[in-house]
Coordinates of N, CA and C (backbone and C1' of nucleotides) in Angstrom, one line a residue:
Chain A
M1 N 0.9 -1.0 0.4 CA 0.3 0.3 -0.5 C 0.9 0.9 0.3
K2 N -0.1 2.5 -0.9 CA 1.5 3.2 -0.8 C 1.1 4.4 0.1
R3 N 2.1 5.6 0.6 CA 1.3 6.2 1.5 C -0.1 7.2 0.6
P4 N -0.8 7.4 1.2 CA -2.0 8.4 0.3 C -1.7 10.2 0.9
R5 N -2.1 10.8 -0.5 CA -1.2 11.6 -1.0 C -1.7 12.9 -1.0
H6 N -3.2 12.5 -0.5 CA -3.3 13.7 0.4 C -4.6 13.2 1.4
Y7 N -4.1 14.1 2.0 CA -5.1 13.8 3.4 C -6.4 15.1 3.5
W8 N -7.5 14.0 4.4 CA -8.2 15.4 4.6 C -9.5 14.8 5.6
L9 N -10.3 15.2 6.6 CA -10.5 14.8 7.6 C -12.6 15.8 7.5
F10 N -13.1 14.0 7.7 CA -14.4 13.7 7.4 C -15.3 14.1 8.4
K11 N -16.3 15.4 8.4 CA -16.5 15.2 9.3 C -17.7 15.0 10.0
S12 N -18.3 14.1 11.0 CA -19.9 12.8 10.7 C -20.6 13.3 12.6
E13 N -22.0 13.6 12.3 CA -21.9 13.4 13.8 C -22.4 12.4 13.7
P14 N -21.9 11.4 15.0 CA -22.3 10.2 15.2 C -23.2 9.7 15.3
G15 N -24.3 10.7 15.7 CA -25.6 9.8 15.4 C -26.4 10.4 14.3
S16 N -25.7 10.4 12.9 CA -26.2 10.2 11.9 C -25.0 9.3 10.9
Y17 N -23.8 9.6 11.2 CA -23.0 8.0 10.6 C -21.6 8.1 12.1
S18 N -21.2 7.0 12.3 CA -20.0 7.0 13.5 C -19.5 6.5 12.6
F19 N -17.9 6.1 12.8 CA -16.6 5.4 12.6 C -17.4 4.1 13.2
D20 N -17.9 3.6 13.8 CA -18.2 2.2 14.6 C -19.0 2.7 13.2
D21 N -19.7 3.0 12.6 CA -21.3 2.0 11.6 C -20.1 2.1 10.2
L22 N -19.2 3.1 10.0 CA -18.5 3.1 9.2 C -17.7 1.1 8.7
A23 N -16.8 1.4 10.2 CA -16.3 -0.4 10.3 C -17.7 -1.7 9.9
R24 N -18.1 -1.1 10.7 CA -19.4 -2.5 10.1 C -19.5 -3.1 9.3
D25 N -19.9 -1.7 8.2 CA -20.3 -1.5 7.0 C -19.2 -1.9 6.4
G26 N -18.6 -1.6 6.9 CA -16.6 -1.9 5.7 C -16.2 -1.0 5.0
R27 N -17.5 -0.3 4.5 CA -17.4 0.4 2.7 C -18.7 1.5 3.2
T28 N -18.4 3.2 3.0 CA -19.5 3.8 2.7 C -19.8 4.8 1.2
H29 N -20.2 5.2 1.0 CA -20.3 6.4 0.0 C -20.4 7.4 1.1
W30 N -19.9 8.7 0.3 CA -19.4 9.7 1.6 C -20.9 11.2 0.8
D31 N -22.0 10.5 1.6 CA -23.1 11.4 0.3 C -23.3 12.0 1.5
G32 N -23.6 12.4 0.7 CA -25.5 13.9 1.3 C -24.1 15.5 1.0
V33 N -23.1 15.8 0.8 CA -22.6 16.6 1.4 C -23.1 18.0 0.2
R34 N -23.9 18.9 0.3 CA -24.4 19.6 0.3 C -23.3 21.2 -0.2
N35 N -22.5 21.5 0.7 CA -21.9 23.2 -0.3 C -20.9 22.5 -1.2
Y36 N -20.9 24.3 -1.8 CA -20.2 23.6 -2.9 C -18.8 23.7 -3.0
Q37 N -18.4 24.8 -1.6 CA -16.8 24.1 -1.8 C -16.5 22.6 -1.2
A38 N -16.9 22.4 -0.6 CA -17.1 20.9 0.2 C -16.7 19.9 -1.0
R39 N -18.7 19.9 -2.7 CA -18.3 19.4 -3.4 C -17.0 19.5 -4.3
N40 N -16.8 21.0 -5.0 CA -15.1 20.4 -5.6 C -14.3 19.9 -5.2
L41 N -14.1 19.4 -3.8 CA -13.1 18.9 -3.5 C -13.1 17.8 -3.0
L42 N -14.2 17.3 -3.3 CA -14.6 15.8 -3.6 C -14.8 15.8 -5.2
R43 N -15.3 16.7 -5.3 CA -15.5 16.4 -7.0 C -14.0 16.3 -7.5
D44 N -13.8 16.9 -7.6 CA -11.3 17.5 -7.8 C -10.6 17.0 -7.1
D45 N -10.9 16.9 -5.5 CA -9.6 15.9 -5.5 C -9.1 15.0 -4.5
V46 N -9.9 14.8 -4.2 CA -10.2 13.7 -2.8 C -10.0 12.3 -4.2
R47 N -8.8 11.4 -3.8 CA -8.7 10.5 -5.1 C -8.5 9.3 -3.9
A48 N -9.3 8.1 -5.1 CA -8.9 6.6 -4.3 C -7.2 6.5 -3.2
G49 N -7.0 6.5 -2.4 CA -5.8 6.2 -1.5 C -5.5 6.5 -0.6
D50 N -6.1 8.4 -0.8 CA -5.7 9.4 0.1 C -6.2 9.4 1.8
G51 N -5.5 9.6 2.1 CA -6.0 9.2 4.2 C -6.9 9.9 5.0
V52 N -7.7 9.5 5.1 CA -8.8 10.3 5.8 C -8.5 10.7 7.9
L53 N -9.1 12.0 8.3 CA -9.6 11.5 9.3 C -10.6 11.8 10.3
F54 N -11.4 11.5 10.2 CA -13.1 11.1 11.1 C -12.6 11.3 12.6
Y55 N -13.1 12.2 12.4 CA -14.0 12.9 12.6 C -15.7 13.4 13.3
H56 N -16.1 13.1 14.8 CA -17.6 13.0 15.5 C -17.6 15.1 15.5
S57 N -18.6 15.0 15.0 CA -18.8 16.7 15.5 C -19.7 16.3 15.8
N58 N -20.3 17.5 16.7 CA -21.5 17.4 17.8 C -21.9 16.4 19.0
A59 N -20.2 16.4 19.4 CA -20.5 14.9 19.9 C -19.5 14.6 20.9
K60 N -20.1 14.0 22.2 CA -19.3 13.9 23.3 C -18.7 13.0 23.9
P61 N -16.8 12.5 23.9 CA -16.5 14.4 23.0 C -16.4 14.4 21.5
M62 N -16.2 15.6 21.7 CA -15.8 16.7 20.3 C -14.3 15.4 19.6
A63 N -14.4 14.8 18.5 CA -12.4 13.5 18.2 C -13.0 13.6 17.2
I64 N -11.2 13.3 17.0 CA -10.6 12.4 15.4 C -10.5 10.4 16.7
V65 N -11.9 9.7 16.5 CA -12.2 8.7 16.6 C -10.8 7.3 15.6
G66 N -10.8 8.2 14.9 CA -10.2 6.6 13.4 C -10.5 7.7 12.3
L67 N -9.4 6.5 11.1 CA -8.9 7.0 10.3 C -9.4 5.8 9.1
A68 N -9.4 6.8 7.7 CA -10.6 5.8 6.5 C -9.6 6.0 5.5
R69 N -10.0 5.1 4.6 CA -9.5 5.6 3.3 C -10.2 5.9 2.1
V70 N -9.8 6.8 0.9 CA -10.2 6.9 0.2 C -10.4 5.2 -0.7
V71 N -10.9 4.8 -1.4 CA -11.9 3.5 -2.7 C -12.1 4.6 -3.7
R72 N -12.4 5.3 -3.2 CA -13.4 6.3 -4.8 C -13.3 7.4 -5.3
G73 N -12.6 7.3 -5.8 CA -12.5 9.1 -6.0 C -13.9 10.0 -6.5
G74 N -14.0 11.2 -6.8 CA -15.4 11.7 -6.5 C -16.6 11.4 -8.1
Y75 N -17.2 11.4 -7.4 CA -18.0 10.7 -8.3 C -20.3 11.5 -8.1
P76 N -21.2 11.4 -9.3 CA -22.4 11.8 -8.9 C -22.7 10.3 -7.1
D77 N -23.3 12.4 -6.8 CA -23.7 11.7 -5.1 C -25.2 11.5 -5.8
H78 N -26.3 10.0 -5.8 CA -27.4 9.4 -6.7 C -28.6 10.0 -5.7
T79 N -27.5 9.7 -4.3 CA -29.0 10.6 -4.0 C -29.8 11.7 -3.8
A80 N -28.7 12.9 -4.9 CA -29.4 13.8 -5.3 C -30.5 13.7 -6.1
F81 N -30.8 11.9 -6.9 CA -31.3 12.2 -8.4 C -32.4 10.8 -7.5
D82 N -32.8 11.9 -6.0 CA -34.0 10.3 -5.5 C -35.0 11.4 -4.7
P83 N -35.8 11.3 -5.0 CA -37.2 12.3 -4.1 C -37.0 11.8 -2.8
R84 N -37.1 10.7 -1.7 CA -36.9 9.9 -1.7 C -36.0 10.3 -0.2
A85 N -35.0 10.7 -0.8 CA -33.4 10.4 0.1 C -33.1 11.4 0.3
R86 N -32.8 11.9 1.5 CA -32.1 12.9 2.8 C -31.7 14.8 1.9
G87 N -31.3 14.3 0.7 CA -30.5 14.8 -0.4 C -31.1 14.7 -1.3
Y88 N -32.3 14.9 -1.6 CA -33.0 15.3 -3.4 C -32.4 16.7 -3.3
D89 N -32.2 16.6 -4.3 CA -31.7 18.1 -4.9 C -32.8 18.2 -6.2
P90 N -33.8 18.5 -6.7 CA -34.5 18.3 -7.3 C -33.7 19.4 -8.9
Q91 N -33.1 20.7 -8.8 CA -31.8 20.0 -9.7 C -30.0 20.3 -9.9
S92 N -30.3 18.9 -8.8 CA -28.9 18.2 -10.0 C -29.5 17.2 -11.3
D93 N -28.7 17.6 -12.4 CA -30.0 17.0 -13.0 C -28.2 15.9 -13.3
P94 N -29.2 14.3 -13.6 CA -28.3 13.2 -13.9 C -27.5 13.5 -15.0
E95 N -27.7 14.4 -16.2 CA -26.3 14.5 -17.1 C -25.4 15.3 -16.9
Q96 N -25.8 16.5 -15.7 CA -24.5 18.0 -15.4 C -25.2 17.2 -13.9
P97 N -25.0 16.6 -13.3 CA -24.8 16.6 -11.8 C -23.9 17.7 -10.3
T98 N -24.9 18.1 -9.9 CA -24.4 19.0 -8.6 C -23.4 19.2 -8.2
W99 N -24.1 17.6 -7.7 CA -23.2 16.9 -6.3 C -21.9 15.9 -6.2
F100 N -21.6 15.6 -5.7 CA -20.1 14.6 -5.9 C -20.8 14.1 -4.0
M101 N -20.0 12.3 -4.4 CA -19.8 11.5 -3.2 C -18.1 11.0 -3.4
V102 N -17.9 10.7 -2.4 CA -16.5 9.1 -2.8 C -17.1 8.5 -2.5
D103 N -15.8 7.5 -2.5 CA -16.2 5.8 -1.2 C -15.1 6.1 -0.5
I104 N -15.5 5.6 1.4 CA -14.4 5.1 1.7 C -14.4 4.2 2.6
E105 N -13.3 3.9 3.3 CA -13.2 2.4 3.9 C -13.1 2.8 5.1
P106 N -12.9 2.0 6.4 CA -12.4 2.4 7.1 C -10.9 2.0 7.3
V107 N -10.2 1.8 8.1 CA -8.5 1.7 7.6 C -7.9 0.9 9.2
G108 N -9.0 1.8 10.7 CA -8.8 1.9 12.2 C -9.4 2.6 13.1
A109 N -9.7 2.4 13.5 CA -10.2 3.0 14.7 C -9.0 3.7 16.2
L110 N -9.2 5.0 16.1 CA -7.0 5.2 17.4 C -7.5 4.4 18.5
P111 N -6.4 4.4 18.6 CA -6.7 3.4 20.3 C -7.5 4.4 20.6
E112 N -7.1 5.4 21.1 CA -8.2 6.6 21.8 C -7.8 8.4 21.4
P113 N -9.7 7.8 21.3 CA -9.7 9.2 20.6 C -9.6 10.5 20.8
L114 N -9.3 10.9 20.2 CA -7.9 12.0 20.0 C -8.9 13.7 20.2
T115 N -9.5 13.7 21.3 CA -10.2 14.7 21.3 C -9.7 16.8 21.1
R116 N -11.0 16.7 21.1 CA -10.6 17.9 20.5 C -9.8 19.2 21.2
E117 N -10.3 19.0 22.8 CA -8.9 19.9 23.8 C -8.5 19.7 23.4
R118 N -7.6 18.0 22.9 CA -6.7 17.5 23.5 C -5.3 18.1 22.0
L119 N -6.7 18.4 20.8 CA -6.4 18.9 19.8 C -5.6 20.0 19.1
K120 N -6.4 21.5 19.7 CA -6.1 22.6 20.0 C -5.2 22.4 21.6
S121 N -4.6 21.4 22.1 CA -3.2 22.3 23.4 C -2.0 21.7 22.0
V122 N -2.1 21.1 21.8 CA -1.1 21.4 20.1 C -0.2 22.0 19.4
A123 N 0.4 22.4 19.3 CA 1.1 23.0 18.5 C 1.4 23.1 17.2
A124 N 1.7 22.5 16.9 CA 1.4 21.5 14.8 C 0.3 21.9 14.5
L125 N -0.3 21.6 15.8 CA -1.6 22.2 15.2 C -3.2 23.2 15.2
R126 N -2.1 23.9 15.6 CA -2.5 25.5 15.9 C -3.5 26.0 14.2
E127 N -2.9 26.2 13.6 CA -4.0 26.2 12.3 C -4.5 25.6 11.4
M128 N -4.6 24.2 11.9 CA -6.0 22.8 11.6 C -6.6 24.0 11.1
M129 N -7.0 23.6 10.1 CA -8.3 24.6 9.5 C -9.6 23.9 10.4
L130 N -10.3 22.5 11.1 CA -10.4 21.8 12.1 C -11.0 23.0 13.0
L131 N -9.8 23.3 13.9 CA -10.1 23.7 14.8 C -10.0 25.6 15.6
Q132 N -9.5 25.6 13.6 CA -10.5 27.1 13.2 C -11.8 28.5 13.5
R133 N -11.2 28.9 14.1 CA -12.6 29.8 14.9 C -14.4 29.9 12.9
G134 N -15.7 29.7 13.4 CA -16.3 29.5 12.7 C -16.4 28.5 11.1
S135 N -15.0 27.8 11.5 CA -14.4 26.6 9.9 C -15.7 25.4 10.1
R136 N -16.6 25.3 9.4 CA -17.9 24.2 8.7 C -17.6 23.3 8.2
L137 N -16.4 23.4 7.3 CA -16.4 22.7 6.1 C -16.9 21.0 7.0
S138 N -17.6 20.7 6.0 CA -17.5 19.0 6.2 C -16.3 17.9 5.5
V139 N -16.1 18.6 4.7 CA -14.5 18.2 4.2 C -13.2 19.0 3.6
Q140 N -12.2 18.4 4.8 CA -11.0 19.7 5.2 C -10.6 19.4 4.2
P141 N -9.1 20.1 4.1 CA -7.8 20.1 3.8 C -7.4 19.6 4.8
V142 N -6.6 18.6 5.3 CA -4.6 18.1 6.0 C -3.8 18.4 5.5
T143 N -3.1 19.0 5.7 CA -1.5 18.6 5.8 C -1.0 17.5 6.0
A144 N -0.2 17.6 5.5 CA 1.3 16.7 5.7 C 1.6 16.8 6.6
E145 N 1.8 17.9 8.1 CA 2.8 17.7 8.4 C 1.1 17.7 9.4
E146 N 0.7 18.3 9.6 CA -0.6 17.2 9.8 C -1.6 16.4 10.3
W147 N -1.6 16.4 9.3 CA -1.6 14.1 9.3 C -0.7 13.2 9.9
S148 N 0.7 13.8 9.5 CA 2.1 13.5 10.8 C 1.7 13.3 12.0
A149 N 1.0 14.2 12.7 CA 1.6 14.9 13.8 C 0.3 14.4 15.2
V150 N -1.1 14.7 14.0 CA -2.4 13.8 14.6 C -1.9 12.5 14.4
L151 N -0.8 11.5 13.3 CA -1.1 10.3 13.9 C -0.3 9.8 15.0
K152 N 1.2 11.2 15.1 CA 1.6 10.6 16.4 C 1.5 10.9 17.2
L153 N 0.1 11.7 17.4 CA -0.2 11.9 19.0 C -1.6 10.3 19.5
A154 N -1.9 9.8 17.7 CA -3.0 9.4 18.2 C -1.9 8.0 18.6
G155 N -0.5 7.9 18.2 CA 0.3 6.7 18.7 C 0.3 5.6 17.4
V156 N -0.2 5.8 16.3 CA -0.9 5.1 14.8 C 0.1 5.5 14.0
R157 N 1.0 4.0 13.2 CA 1.4 4.4 11.7 C 0.5 3.8 10.6
W158 N 0.8 4.7 10.3 CA -0.3 4.0 8.7 C 0.3 3.6 8.3
R159 N 1.7 3.1 7.2 CA 1.9 2.0 7.7 C 1.0 0.6 8.2
A160 N 1.9 0.8 9.2 CA 2.3 0.0 10.5 C 0.1 -0.3 10.4
V161 N -1.2 0.3 10.7 CA -2.2 0.4 10.1 C -3.2 -0.1 8.5
T162 N -2.4 -0.2 7.6 CA -2.8 -0.4 6.4 C -1.9 -2.1 6.2
A163 N -1.1 -2.5 6.7 CA -0.5 -3.6 6.9 C -0.7 -4.8 6.0
Chain B
dG1 P -33.6 23.4 25.5 O5' -32.9 25.9 25.3 C5' -32.5 25.1 27.0 C4' -32.1 26.8 26.7 C3' -32.1 27.7 25.3 O3' -31.6 29.0 25.5 C1' -29.6 26.7 24.7
dC2 P -31.6 30.7 24.5 O5' -30.6 30.0 24.8 C5' -29.0 30.8 24.6 C4' -27.6 30.6 24.5 C3' -28.2 32.3 23.3 O3' -27.3 32.6 24.2 C1' -27.0 30.2 22.6
dC3 P -28.2 34.3 22.9 O5' -26.1 34.5 21.5 C5' -25.2 33.4 21.8 C4' -24.3 33.7 21.1 C3' -25.0 34.6 19.3 O3' -23.2 35.1 18.8 C1' -25.0 32.6 19.2
dA4 P -23.0 35.9 18.4 O5' -21.8 36.3 18.1 C5' -20.9 34.9 18.7 C4' -19.9 34.5 17.4 C3' -19.8 35.2 15.8 O3' -18.5 34.4 15.6 C1' -20.6 33.7 15.5
dA5 P -17.6 36.0 14.3 O5' -18.1 34.6 13.7 C5' -17.7 33.5 13.7 C4' -18.4 32.3 12.4 C3' -18.0 33.4 10.6 O3' -18.1 32.0 9.7 C1' -20.4 32.7 10.8
dC6 P -16.4 32.6 8.7 O5' -16.9 34.2 8.0 C5' -19.0 32.8 7.5 C4' -18.8 31.8 6.9 C3' -19.5 31.7 5.9 O3' -19.3 30.7 5.4 C1' -21.5 31.1 6.8
dG7 P -18.7 30.1 3.5 O5' -20.9 29.8 2.9 C5' -21.3 28.5 2.9 C4' -23.1 28.6 3.3 C3' -23.1 29.1 2.0 O3' -23.6 27.8 1.4 C1' -24.2 30.4 3.6
dT8 P -24.3 28.1 -0.5 O5' -25.7 28.7 -0.7 C5' -26.8 27.9 0.3 C4' -27.9 28.9 0.4 C3' -28.6 28.8 -0.5 O3' -30.7 28.3 -1.1 C1' -29.1 30.2 0.3
dT9 P -30.9 28.4 -2.4 O5' -31.4 29.4 -2.0 C5' -32.5 29.6 -0.9 C4' -33.2 30.3 -0.2 C3' -34.2 31.1 -2.6 O3' -35.6 30.8 -1.7 C1' -32.9 33.2 -1.1
dG10 P -36.8 30.8 -3.4 O5' -36.6 33.0 -2.8 C5' -36.8 33.9 -1.5 C4' -37.3 34.1 -1.8 C3' -37.3 35.0 -3.5 O3' -38.5 36.7 -3.1 C1' -36.1 36.7 -2.8
dG11 P -39.7 36.7 -3.5 O5' -40.3 38.3 -3.6 C5' -39.7 38.7 -2.5 C4' -38.9 39.9 -1.9 C3' -39.4 41.3 -3.2 O3' -40.2 42.1 -2.6 C1' -37.2 41.0 -3.3
dC12 P -40.9 43.2 -3.5 O5' -39.7 44.6 -3.9 C5' -38.4 44.5 -3.3 C4' -37.6 45.6 -3.8 C3' -37.9 45.7 -5.8 O3' -37.8 47.2 -5.3 C1' -36.3 44.9 -6.1
Chain C
dG1 P -23.5 41.2 -11.8 O5' -24.9 41.8 -11.4 C5' -23.9 43.2 -10.7 C4' -24.8 43.6 -10.3 C3' -24.3 43.3 -8.5 O3' -23.5 44.0 -7.4 C1' -26.4 42.5 -8.5
dC2 P -22.9 44.4 -6.3 O5' -23.9 44.0 -5.2 C5' -24.8 45.7 -5.4 C4' -26.1 45.7 -4.5 C3' -25.4 45.5 -3.0 O3' -26.1 46.5 -2.4 C1' -26.8 44.3 -3.7
dC3 P -25.2 46.8 -0.3 O5' -26.4 45.6 -0.3 C5' -27.4 46.0 -0.2 C4' -27.9 44.8 0.8 C3' -27.9 44.7 2.1 O3' -28.9 44.3 2.4 C1' -28.4 42.8 0.2
dA4 P -28.6 45.3 4.3 O5' -30.4 44.5 5.0 C5' -31.1 45.2 4.2 C4' -32.2 44.1 4.4 C3' -32.5 43.4 5.4 O3' -33.9 43.2 6.1 C1' -32.2 41.6 4.9
dA5 P -34.6 42.7 7.5 O5' -35.0 41.3 7.4 C5' -35.7 41.1 6.0 C4' -36.0 39.4 5.9 C3' -35.7 38.8 7.2 O3' -36.4 37.7 7.3 C1' -33.9 37.8 5.8
dC6 P -37.1 36.9 8.3 O5' -36.3 34.5 8.2 C5' -36.7 35.5 6.5 C4' -35.5 34.0 6.9 C3' -35.9 32.7 7.4 O3' -36.1 31.4 7.5 C1' -33.5 33.3 7.1
dG7 P -36.9 30.3 8.8 O5' -35.0 29.5 7.9 C5' -34.8 28.9 6.4 C4' -34.0 28.1 6.4 C3' -33.3 27.2 8.2 O3' -33.4 25.9 7.3 C1' -31.4 28.6 7.4
dT8 P -32.7 24.6 7.9 O5' -31.2 24.8 8.2 C5' -30.6 24.9 7.1 C4' -29.0 24.5 7.6 C3' -29.3 23.4 8.5 O3' -27.9 23.2 8.0 C1' -28.0 25.8 8.9
dT9 P -27.1 21.7 8.5 O5' -25.6 22.0 8.6 C5' -24.7 22.3 8.4 C4' -24.1 23.0 9.0 C3' -23.2 22.6 9.8 O3' -21.8 22.4 9.9 C1' -24.2 25.0 11.0
dG10 P -20.8 21.2 10.2 O5' -21.2 21.3 11.8 C5' -19.7 22.2 12.0 C4' -19.4 23.2 13.6 C3' -19.9 21.5 14.5 O3' -18.9 22.1 15.3 C1' -21.2 23.3 15.5
dG11 P -18.1 20.6 16.0 O5' -17.1 22.6 17.3 C5' -16.5 23.3 16.9 C4' -16.6 24.5 17.3 C3' -16.6 24.5 19.1 O3' -15.7 25.1 19.7 C1' -18.3 24.9 19.0
dC12 P -14.4 25.4 20.9 O5' -15.7 25.9 22.2 C5' -16.4 27.0 21.8 C4' -17.2 27.8 23.3 C3' -17.5 27.2 24.4 O3' -16.5 27.8 25.0 C1' -19.3 26.8 23.9

DNA sequence: GCCAACGTTGGC
DNA sequence: GCCAACGTTGGC
């Protein structure tokens, strides 16, 4: 397994989809993203092989709880075409889709969740998008330095968990 | 429960 | 094209 080329942080409210759900499912469509900035990332930049920090928002505690891997890059979010789906968007034309999704699979839960509190105390993560005031993006880029710092804090190595 | 920070909508 | 009103996200 090659090292991921790019790194991301995906937010999810555990009440709607938790890392445990992902571990149970083995793979999932990251559908339902209805924000253009996040859409652009999913469509253009998130590629198979990329690494994902799985973050629980609106949770107790708020924390990075696991690692995941992108297994399929951006493709049309078909839930936008389904009138019964939560993410239904009648404006999205199957011929020219508005919304995109990717597929991810779990790599492993962190030995301990890395809480937001903890992350905030780390100098190397001071600039991390997640920790900036008013940062609401649900798919965020993570720098290689931040990725390394997070894995080090968690006491895990990507190579070890992907082996 | 509050509210800051956005994003979206719609009247003009 | 502006911008006020409204809705949502999500930390606190």
